[in-house]
C-alpha positions as a Markdown table, in Angstrom:
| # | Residue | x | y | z |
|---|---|---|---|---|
| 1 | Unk | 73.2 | 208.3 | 215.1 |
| 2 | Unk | 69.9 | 209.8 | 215.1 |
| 3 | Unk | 66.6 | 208.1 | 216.1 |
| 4 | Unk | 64.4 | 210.4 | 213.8 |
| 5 | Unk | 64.8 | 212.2 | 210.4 |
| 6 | Unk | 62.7 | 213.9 | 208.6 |
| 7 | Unk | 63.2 | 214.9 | 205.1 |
| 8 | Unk | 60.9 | 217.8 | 203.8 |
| 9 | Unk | 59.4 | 221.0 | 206.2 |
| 10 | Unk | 55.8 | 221.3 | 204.5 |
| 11 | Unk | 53.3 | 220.4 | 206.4 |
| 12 | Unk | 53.8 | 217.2 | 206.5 |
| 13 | Unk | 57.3 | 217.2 | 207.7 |
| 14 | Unk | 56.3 | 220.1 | 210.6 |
| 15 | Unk | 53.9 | 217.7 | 212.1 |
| 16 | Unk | 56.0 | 214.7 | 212.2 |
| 17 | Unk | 58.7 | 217.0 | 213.9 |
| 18 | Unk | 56.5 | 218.0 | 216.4 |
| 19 | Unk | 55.2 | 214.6 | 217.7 |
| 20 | Unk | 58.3 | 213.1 | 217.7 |
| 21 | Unk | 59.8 | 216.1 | 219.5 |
| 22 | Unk | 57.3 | 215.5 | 221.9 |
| 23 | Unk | 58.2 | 211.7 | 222.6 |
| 24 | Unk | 61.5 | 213.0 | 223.4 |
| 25 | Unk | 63.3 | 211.3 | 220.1 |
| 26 | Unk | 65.0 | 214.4 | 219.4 |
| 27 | Unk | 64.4 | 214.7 | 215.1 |
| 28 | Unk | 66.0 | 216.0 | 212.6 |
| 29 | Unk | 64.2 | 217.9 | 210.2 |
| 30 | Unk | 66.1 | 218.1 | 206.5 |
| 31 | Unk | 64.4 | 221.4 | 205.2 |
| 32 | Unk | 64.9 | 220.9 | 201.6 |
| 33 | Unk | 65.9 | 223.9 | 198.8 |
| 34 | Unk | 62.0 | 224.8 | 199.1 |
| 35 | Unk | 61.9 | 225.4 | 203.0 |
| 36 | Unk | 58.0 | 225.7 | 204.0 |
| 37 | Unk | 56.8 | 223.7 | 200.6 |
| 38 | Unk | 53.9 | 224.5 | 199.0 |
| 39 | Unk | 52.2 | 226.0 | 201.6 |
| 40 | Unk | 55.0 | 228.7 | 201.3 |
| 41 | Unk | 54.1 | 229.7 | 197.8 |
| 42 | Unk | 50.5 | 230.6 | 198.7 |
| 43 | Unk | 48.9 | 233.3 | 200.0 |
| 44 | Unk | 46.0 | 233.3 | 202.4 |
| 45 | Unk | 44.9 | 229.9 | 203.5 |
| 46 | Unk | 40.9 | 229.8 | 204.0 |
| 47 | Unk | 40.5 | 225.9 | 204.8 |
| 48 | Unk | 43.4 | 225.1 | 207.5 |
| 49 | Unk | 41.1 | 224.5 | 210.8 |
| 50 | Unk | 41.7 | 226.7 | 214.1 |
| 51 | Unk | 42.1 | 229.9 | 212.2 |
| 52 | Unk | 38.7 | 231.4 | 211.5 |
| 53 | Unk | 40.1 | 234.7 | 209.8 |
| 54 | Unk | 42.2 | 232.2 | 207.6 |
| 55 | Unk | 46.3 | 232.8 | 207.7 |
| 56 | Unk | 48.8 | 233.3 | 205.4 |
| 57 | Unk | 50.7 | 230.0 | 204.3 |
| 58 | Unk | 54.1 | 231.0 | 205.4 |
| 59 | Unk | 52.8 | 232.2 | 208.4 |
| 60 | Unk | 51.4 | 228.7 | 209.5 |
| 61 | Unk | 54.6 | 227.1 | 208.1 |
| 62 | Unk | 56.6 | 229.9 | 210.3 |
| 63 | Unk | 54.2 | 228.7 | 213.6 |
| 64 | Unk | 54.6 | 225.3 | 213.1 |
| 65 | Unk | 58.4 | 225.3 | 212.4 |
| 66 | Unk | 58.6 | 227.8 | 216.1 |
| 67 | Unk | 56.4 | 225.2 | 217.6 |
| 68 | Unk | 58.5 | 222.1 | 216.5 |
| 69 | Unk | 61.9 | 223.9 | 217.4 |
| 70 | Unk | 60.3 | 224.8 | 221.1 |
| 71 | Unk | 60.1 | 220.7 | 222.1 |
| 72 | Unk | 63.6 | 220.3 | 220.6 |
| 73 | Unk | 63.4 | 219.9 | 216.4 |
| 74 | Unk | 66.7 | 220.6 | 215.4 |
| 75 | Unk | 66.9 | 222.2 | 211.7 |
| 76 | Unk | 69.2 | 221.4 | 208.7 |
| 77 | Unk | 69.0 | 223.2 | 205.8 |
| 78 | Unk | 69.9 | 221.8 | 201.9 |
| 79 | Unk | 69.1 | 219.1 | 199.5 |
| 80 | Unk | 69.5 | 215.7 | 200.1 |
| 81 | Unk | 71.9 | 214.5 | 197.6 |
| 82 | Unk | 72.1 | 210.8 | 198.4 |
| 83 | Unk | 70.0 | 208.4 | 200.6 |
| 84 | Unk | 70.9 | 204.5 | 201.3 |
| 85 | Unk | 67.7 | 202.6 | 202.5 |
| 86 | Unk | 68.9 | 199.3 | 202.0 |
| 87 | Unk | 70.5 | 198.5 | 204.9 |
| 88 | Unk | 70.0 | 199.4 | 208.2 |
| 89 | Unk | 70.7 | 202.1 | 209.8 |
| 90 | Unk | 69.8 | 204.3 | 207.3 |
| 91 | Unk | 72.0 | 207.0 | 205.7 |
| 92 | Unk | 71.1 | 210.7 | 203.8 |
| 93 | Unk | 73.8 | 212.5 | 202.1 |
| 94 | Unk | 73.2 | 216.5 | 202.3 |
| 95 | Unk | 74.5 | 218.6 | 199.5 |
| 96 | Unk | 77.1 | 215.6 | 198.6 |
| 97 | Unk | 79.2 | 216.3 | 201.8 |
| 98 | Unk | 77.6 | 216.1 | 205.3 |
| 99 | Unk | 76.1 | 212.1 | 205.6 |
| 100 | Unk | 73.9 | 211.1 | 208.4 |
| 101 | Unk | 73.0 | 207.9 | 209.9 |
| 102 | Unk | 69.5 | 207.2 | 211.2 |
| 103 | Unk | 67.2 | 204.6 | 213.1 |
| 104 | Unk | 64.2 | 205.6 | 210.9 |
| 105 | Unk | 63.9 | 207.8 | 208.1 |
| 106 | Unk | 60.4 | 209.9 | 207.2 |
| 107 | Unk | 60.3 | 210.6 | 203.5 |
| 108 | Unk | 57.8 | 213.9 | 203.7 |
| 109 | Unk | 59.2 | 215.1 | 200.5 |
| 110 | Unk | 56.0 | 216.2 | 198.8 |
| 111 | Unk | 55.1 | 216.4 | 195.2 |
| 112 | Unk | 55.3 | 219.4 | 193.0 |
| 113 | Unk | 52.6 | 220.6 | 190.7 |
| 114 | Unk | 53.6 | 220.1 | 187.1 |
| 115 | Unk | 53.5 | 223.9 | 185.4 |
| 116 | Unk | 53.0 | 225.5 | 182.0 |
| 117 | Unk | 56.6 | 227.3 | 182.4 |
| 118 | Unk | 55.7 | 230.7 | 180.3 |
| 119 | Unk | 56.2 | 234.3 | 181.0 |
| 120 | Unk | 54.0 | 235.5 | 183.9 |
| 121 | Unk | 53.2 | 232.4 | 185.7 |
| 122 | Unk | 56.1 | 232.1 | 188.4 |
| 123 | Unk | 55.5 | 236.2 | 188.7 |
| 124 | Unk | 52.3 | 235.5 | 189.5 |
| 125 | Unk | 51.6 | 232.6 | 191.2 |
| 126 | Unk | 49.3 | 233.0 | 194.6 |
| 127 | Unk | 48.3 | 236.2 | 192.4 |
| 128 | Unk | 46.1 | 234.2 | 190.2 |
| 129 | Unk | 47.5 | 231.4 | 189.1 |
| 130 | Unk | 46.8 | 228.3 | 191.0 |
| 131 | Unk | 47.4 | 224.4 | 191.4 |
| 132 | Unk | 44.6 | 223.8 | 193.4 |
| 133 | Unk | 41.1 | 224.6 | 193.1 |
| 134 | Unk | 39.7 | 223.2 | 196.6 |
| 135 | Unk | 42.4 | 225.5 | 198.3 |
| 136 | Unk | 41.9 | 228.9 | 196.1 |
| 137 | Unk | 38.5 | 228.7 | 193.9 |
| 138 | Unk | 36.5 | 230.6 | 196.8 |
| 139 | Unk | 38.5 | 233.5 | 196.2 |
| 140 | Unk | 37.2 | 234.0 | 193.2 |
| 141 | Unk | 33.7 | 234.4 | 193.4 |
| 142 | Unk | 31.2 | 236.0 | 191.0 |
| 143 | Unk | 34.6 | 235.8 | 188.6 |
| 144 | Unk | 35.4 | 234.2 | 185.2 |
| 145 | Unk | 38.5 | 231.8 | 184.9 |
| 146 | Unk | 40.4 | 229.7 | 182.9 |
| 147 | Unk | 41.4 | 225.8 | 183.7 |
| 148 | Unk | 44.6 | 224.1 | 181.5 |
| 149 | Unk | 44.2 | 220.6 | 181.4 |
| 150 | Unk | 42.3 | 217.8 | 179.8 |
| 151 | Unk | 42.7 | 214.6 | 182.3 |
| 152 | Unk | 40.3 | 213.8 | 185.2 |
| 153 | Unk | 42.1 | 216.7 | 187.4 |
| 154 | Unk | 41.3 | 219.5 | 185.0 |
| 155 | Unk | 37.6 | 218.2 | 184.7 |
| 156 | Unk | 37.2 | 218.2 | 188.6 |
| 157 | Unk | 38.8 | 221.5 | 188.8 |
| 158 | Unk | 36.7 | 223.2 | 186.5 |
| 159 | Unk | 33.5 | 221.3 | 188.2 |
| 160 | Unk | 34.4 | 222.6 | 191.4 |
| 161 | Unk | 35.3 | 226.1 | 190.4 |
| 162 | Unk | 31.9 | 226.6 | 188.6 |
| 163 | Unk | 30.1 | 227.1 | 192.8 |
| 164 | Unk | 31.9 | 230.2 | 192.7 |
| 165 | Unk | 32.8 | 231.3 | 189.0 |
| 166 | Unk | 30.1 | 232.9 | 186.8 |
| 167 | Unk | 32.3 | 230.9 | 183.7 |
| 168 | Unk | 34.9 | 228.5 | 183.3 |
| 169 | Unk | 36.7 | 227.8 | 180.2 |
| 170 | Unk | 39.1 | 224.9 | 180.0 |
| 171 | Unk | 42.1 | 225.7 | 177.2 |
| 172 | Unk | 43.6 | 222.5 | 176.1 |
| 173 | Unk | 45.9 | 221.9 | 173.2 |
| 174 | Unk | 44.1 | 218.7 | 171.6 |
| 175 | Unk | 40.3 | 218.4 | 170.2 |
| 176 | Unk | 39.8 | 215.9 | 172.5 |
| 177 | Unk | 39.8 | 215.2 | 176.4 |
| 178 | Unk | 42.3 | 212.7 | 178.5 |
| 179 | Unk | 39.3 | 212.6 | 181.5 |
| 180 | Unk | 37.5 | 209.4 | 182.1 |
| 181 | Unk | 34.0 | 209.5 | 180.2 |
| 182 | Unk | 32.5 | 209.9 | 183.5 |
| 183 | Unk | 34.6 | 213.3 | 184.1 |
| 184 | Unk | 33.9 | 214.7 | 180.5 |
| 185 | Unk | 30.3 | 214.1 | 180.6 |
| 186 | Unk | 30.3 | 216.1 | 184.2 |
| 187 | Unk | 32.1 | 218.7 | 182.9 |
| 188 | Unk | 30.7 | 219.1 | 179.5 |
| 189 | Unk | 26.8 | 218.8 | 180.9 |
| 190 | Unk | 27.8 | 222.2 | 183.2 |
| 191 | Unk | 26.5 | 225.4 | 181.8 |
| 192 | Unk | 28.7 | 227.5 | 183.1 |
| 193 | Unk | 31.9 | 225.5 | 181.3 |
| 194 | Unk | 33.1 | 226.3 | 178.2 |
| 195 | Unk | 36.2 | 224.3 | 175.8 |
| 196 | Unk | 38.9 | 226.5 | 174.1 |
| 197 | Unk | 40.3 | 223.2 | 171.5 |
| 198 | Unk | 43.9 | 223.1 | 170.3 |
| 199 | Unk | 45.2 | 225.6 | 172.4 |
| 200 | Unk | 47.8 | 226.4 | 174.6 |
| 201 | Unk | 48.2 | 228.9 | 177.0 |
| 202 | Unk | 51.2 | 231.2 | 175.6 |
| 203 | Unk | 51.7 | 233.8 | 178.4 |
| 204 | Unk | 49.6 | 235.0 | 182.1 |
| 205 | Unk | 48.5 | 238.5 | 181.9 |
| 206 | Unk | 48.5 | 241.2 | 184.5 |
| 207 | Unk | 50.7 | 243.5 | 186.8 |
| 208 | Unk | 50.2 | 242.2 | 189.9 |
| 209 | Unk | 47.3 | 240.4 | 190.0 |
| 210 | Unk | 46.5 | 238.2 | 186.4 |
| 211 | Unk | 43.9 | 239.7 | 184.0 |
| 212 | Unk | 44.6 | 237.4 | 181.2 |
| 213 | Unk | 46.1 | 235.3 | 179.2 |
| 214 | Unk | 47.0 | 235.1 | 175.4 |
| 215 | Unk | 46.3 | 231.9 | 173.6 |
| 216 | Unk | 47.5 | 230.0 | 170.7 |
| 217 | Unk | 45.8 | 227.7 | 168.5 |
| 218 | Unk | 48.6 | 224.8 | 167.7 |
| 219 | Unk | 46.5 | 224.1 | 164.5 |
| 220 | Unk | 46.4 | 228.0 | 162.8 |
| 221 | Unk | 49.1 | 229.7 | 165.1 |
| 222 | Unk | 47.3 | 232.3 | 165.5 |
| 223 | Unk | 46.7 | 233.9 | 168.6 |
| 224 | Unk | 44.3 | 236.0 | 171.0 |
| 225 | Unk | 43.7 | 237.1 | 174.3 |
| 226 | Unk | 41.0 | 235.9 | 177.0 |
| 227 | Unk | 40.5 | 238.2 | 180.2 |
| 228 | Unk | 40.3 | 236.1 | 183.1 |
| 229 | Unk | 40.8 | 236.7 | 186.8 |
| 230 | Unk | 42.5 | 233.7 | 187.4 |
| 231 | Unk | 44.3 | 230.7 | 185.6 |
| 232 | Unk | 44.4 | 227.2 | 187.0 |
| 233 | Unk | 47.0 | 224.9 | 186.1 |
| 234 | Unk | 46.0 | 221.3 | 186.2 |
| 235 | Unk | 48.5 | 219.3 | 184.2 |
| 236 | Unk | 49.3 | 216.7 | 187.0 |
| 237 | Unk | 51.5 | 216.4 | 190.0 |
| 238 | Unk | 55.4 | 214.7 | 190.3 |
| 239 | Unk | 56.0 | 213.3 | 193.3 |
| 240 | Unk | 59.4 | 214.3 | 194.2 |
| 241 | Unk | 60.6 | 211.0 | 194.7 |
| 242 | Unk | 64.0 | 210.6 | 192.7 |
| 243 | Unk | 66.0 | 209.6 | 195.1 |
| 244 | Unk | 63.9 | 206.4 | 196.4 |
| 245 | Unk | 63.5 | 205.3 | 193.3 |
| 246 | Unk | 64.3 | 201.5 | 193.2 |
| 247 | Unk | 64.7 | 201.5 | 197.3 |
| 248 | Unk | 61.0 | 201.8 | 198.3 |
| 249 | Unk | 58.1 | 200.2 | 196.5 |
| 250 | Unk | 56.0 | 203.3 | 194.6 |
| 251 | Unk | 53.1 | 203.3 | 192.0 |
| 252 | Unk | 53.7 | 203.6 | 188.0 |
| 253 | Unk | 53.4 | 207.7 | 188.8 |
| 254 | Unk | 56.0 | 207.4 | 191.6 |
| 255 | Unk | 53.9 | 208.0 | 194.1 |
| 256 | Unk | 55.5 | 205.9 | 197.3 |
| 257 | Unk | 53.3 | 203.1 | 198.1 |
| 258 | Unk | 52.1 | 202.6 | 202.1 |
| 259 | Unk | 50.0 | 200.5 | 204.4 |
| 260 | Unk | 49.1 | 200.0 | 208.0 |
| 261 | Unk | 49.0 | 203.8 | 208.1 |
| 262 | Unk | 52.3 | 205.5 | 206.7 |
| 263 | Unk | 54.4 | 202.1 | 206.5 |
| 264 | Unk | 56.5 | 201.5 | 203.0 |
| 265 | Unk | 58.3 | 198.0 | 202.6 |
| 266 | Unk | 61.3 | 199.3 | 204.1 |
| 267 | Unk | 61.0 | 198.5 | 207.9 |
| 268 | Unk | 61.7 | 201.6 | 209.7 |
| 269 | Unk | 61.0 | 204.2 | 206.3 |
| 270 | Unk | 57.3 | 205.7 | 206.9 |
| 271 | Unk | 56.0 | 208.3 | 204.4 |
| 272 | Unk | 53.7 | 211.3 | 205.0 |
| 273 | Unk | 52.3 | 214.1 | 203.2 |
| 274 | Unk | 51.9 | 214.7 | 199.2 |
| 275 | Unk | 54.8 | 212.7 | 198.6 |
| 276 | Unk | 52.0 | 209.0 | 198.9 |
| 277 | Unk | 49.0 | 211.1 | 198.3 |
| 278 | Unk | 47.8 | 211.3 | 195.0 |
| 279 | Unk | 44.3 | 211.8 | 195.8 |
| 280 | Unk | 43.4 | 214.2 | 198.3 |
| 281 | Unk | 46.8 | 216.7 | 198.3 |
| 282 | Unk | 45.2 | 219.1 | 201.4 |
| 283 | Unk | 47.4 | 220.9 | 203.9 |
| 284 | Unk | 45.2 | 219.4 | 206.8 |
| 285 | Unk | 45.5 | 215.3 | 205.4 |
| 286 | Unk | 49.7 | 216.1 | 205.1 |
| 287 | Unk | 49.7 | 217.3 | 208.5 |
| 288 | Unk | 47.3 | 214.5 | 209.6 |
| 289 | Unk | 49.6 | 212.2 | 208.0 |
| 290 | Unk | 52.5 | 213.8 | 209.4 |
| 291 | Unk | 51.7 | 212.5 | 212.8 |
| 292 | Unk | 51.0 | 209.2 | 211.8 |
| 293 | Unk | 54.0 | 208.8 | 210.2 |
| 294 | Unk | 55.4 | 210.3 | 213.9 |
| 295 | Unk | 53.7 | 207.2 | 215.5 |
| 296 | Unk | 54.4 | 204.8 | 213.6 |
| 297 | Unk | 58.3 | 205.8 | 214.4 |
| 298 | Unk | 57.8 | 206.3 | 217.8 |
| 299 | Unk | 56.0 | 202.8 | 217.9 |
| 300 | Unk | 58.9 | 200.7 | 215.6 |
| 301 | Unk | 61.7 | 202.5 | 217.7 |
| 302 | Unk | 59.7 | 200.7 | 221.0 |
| 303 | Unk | 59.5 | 197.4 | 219.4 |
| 304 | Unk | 63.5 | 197.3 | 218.5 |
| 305 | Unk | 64.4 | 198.2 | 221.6 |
């Protein structure tokens, strides 16, 4: 019987392990097939405070996993298969064989950007392409880029890429956009964006950084090529959430739905991280939430004795 686990070792997760570690409730962190998550896709992290120089992302994930393992985080790696939050105590299923029982359960799961799934984009991902452009758009200064996307997350990533791009052209493959009128009229008011209608991105350029990307125009098939220093893919996020569905209350995206700081209806089951954050997806508001999700665990296990 465990007192603490924690599914997912992003941010998130890390931070949760180490304040519970540090109350002595001995976690267990679950790291998930993508040990590290996100963070351990990207390359230099500018925005993370304490580190003036900036560090790479699995570097801090490496720290912070080092740090949680020094006041006693004990590590399991694989997938959860299975989990039970219906009745108490709780139960995860790892790889369908190993199950574990638990007194409370932290879902720090994450949510996985949505991608475009052609030829160059894995290859070159933290080499140009991007998810986020608060975390990697001031790498790119004084350089032109191209934005996929037509909903309110493509307009606010073209918007805020335009402080550090001379031009920004937003590819998307209908004649109109998805964004809130608000969003468009931002977006199409800024000098510095441009629209490339009915097209979709067919394959990332480059060798090992991205120089381009050839496009295709759904409504004449034909196709060209746009130089660009870097590609930003803002299609949307799925919260990776599967397993909960029907056991904790979520929104219509499947987002996981908390209150009094990282409570879900399930007495006991706290949620941190990207996993209920839809809106601000930064490494330091997962870690923040991380350790709220850590006391609010700490302070249930108290109250029931």
């Amino acid at each position: 019987m465990r007192n603490v686990v924690i599914l997912g070792s992003g941010l998130a997760g890390l931070t949760a392990a180490i304040y519970t570690a540090r109350a002595n409730l001995s976690p267990l962190l679950v790291e998930g097939a993508q040990a590290g998550g996100q963070l351990s896709l990207t390359t230099e992290v500018e925005n993370y405070p304490g580190f003036p120089k900036g560090i790479m992302g699995p570097q801090l994930i490496q720290d912070m996993r080092a740090q949680a393992a020094r006041f006693g985080t004990e590590y399991l790696s694989g997938d959860v298969s299975a989990a039970d939050l219906k009745r108490s105590p709780f139960t995860v299923t790892i790889e369908g064989e190993q199950t574990i029982e638990t007194k409370t359960l932290i879902i720090a799961t994450g949510a996985s950007a949505i991608m475009l799934g052609v030829p160059g984009e894995a290859r070159l991902m933290g080499h140009g392409v991007s998810t986020c452009a608060t975390c990697d758009g001031y790498f790119f200064r004084g350089k032109e880029l191209v934005v996929v996307g037509g909903g309110d997350s493509a307009m606010e990533e073209s918007t805020f890429l335009t402080k550090f791009a001379t031009r920004v052209s937003v590819a998307h493959r209908r004649d109109t956009l998805r964004a809130s009128k608000i969003m468009q009229d931002r977006a199409s008011k800024n000098e510095k964006i441009t629209f490339i209608w009915n097209s979709v991105v067919e394959e990332v350029l480059g060798g090992s950084v991205v120089t381009g990307v050839r496009l295709r125009n759904v409504a004449s098939g034909e196709t060209s090529e746009l130089k660009t220093a870097g590609l930003f893919v803002a299609i949307g996020h799925t919260p990776n959430t599967g397993l909960f569905m029907g056991q904790v209350e979520m929104d219509a995206k499947g987002y996981i739905l908390t209150k009094n700081g990282t409570h879900t209806n399930v007495p006991g089951v706290f949620a941190a991280g990207d996993v209920q954050d839809p809106k601000y997806r930064q490494a330091v508001t997962a870690a923040g939430s991380g350790c709220m999700a850590a006391i609010d665990a700490e302070r249930f296990l108290e109250g029931h004795g």
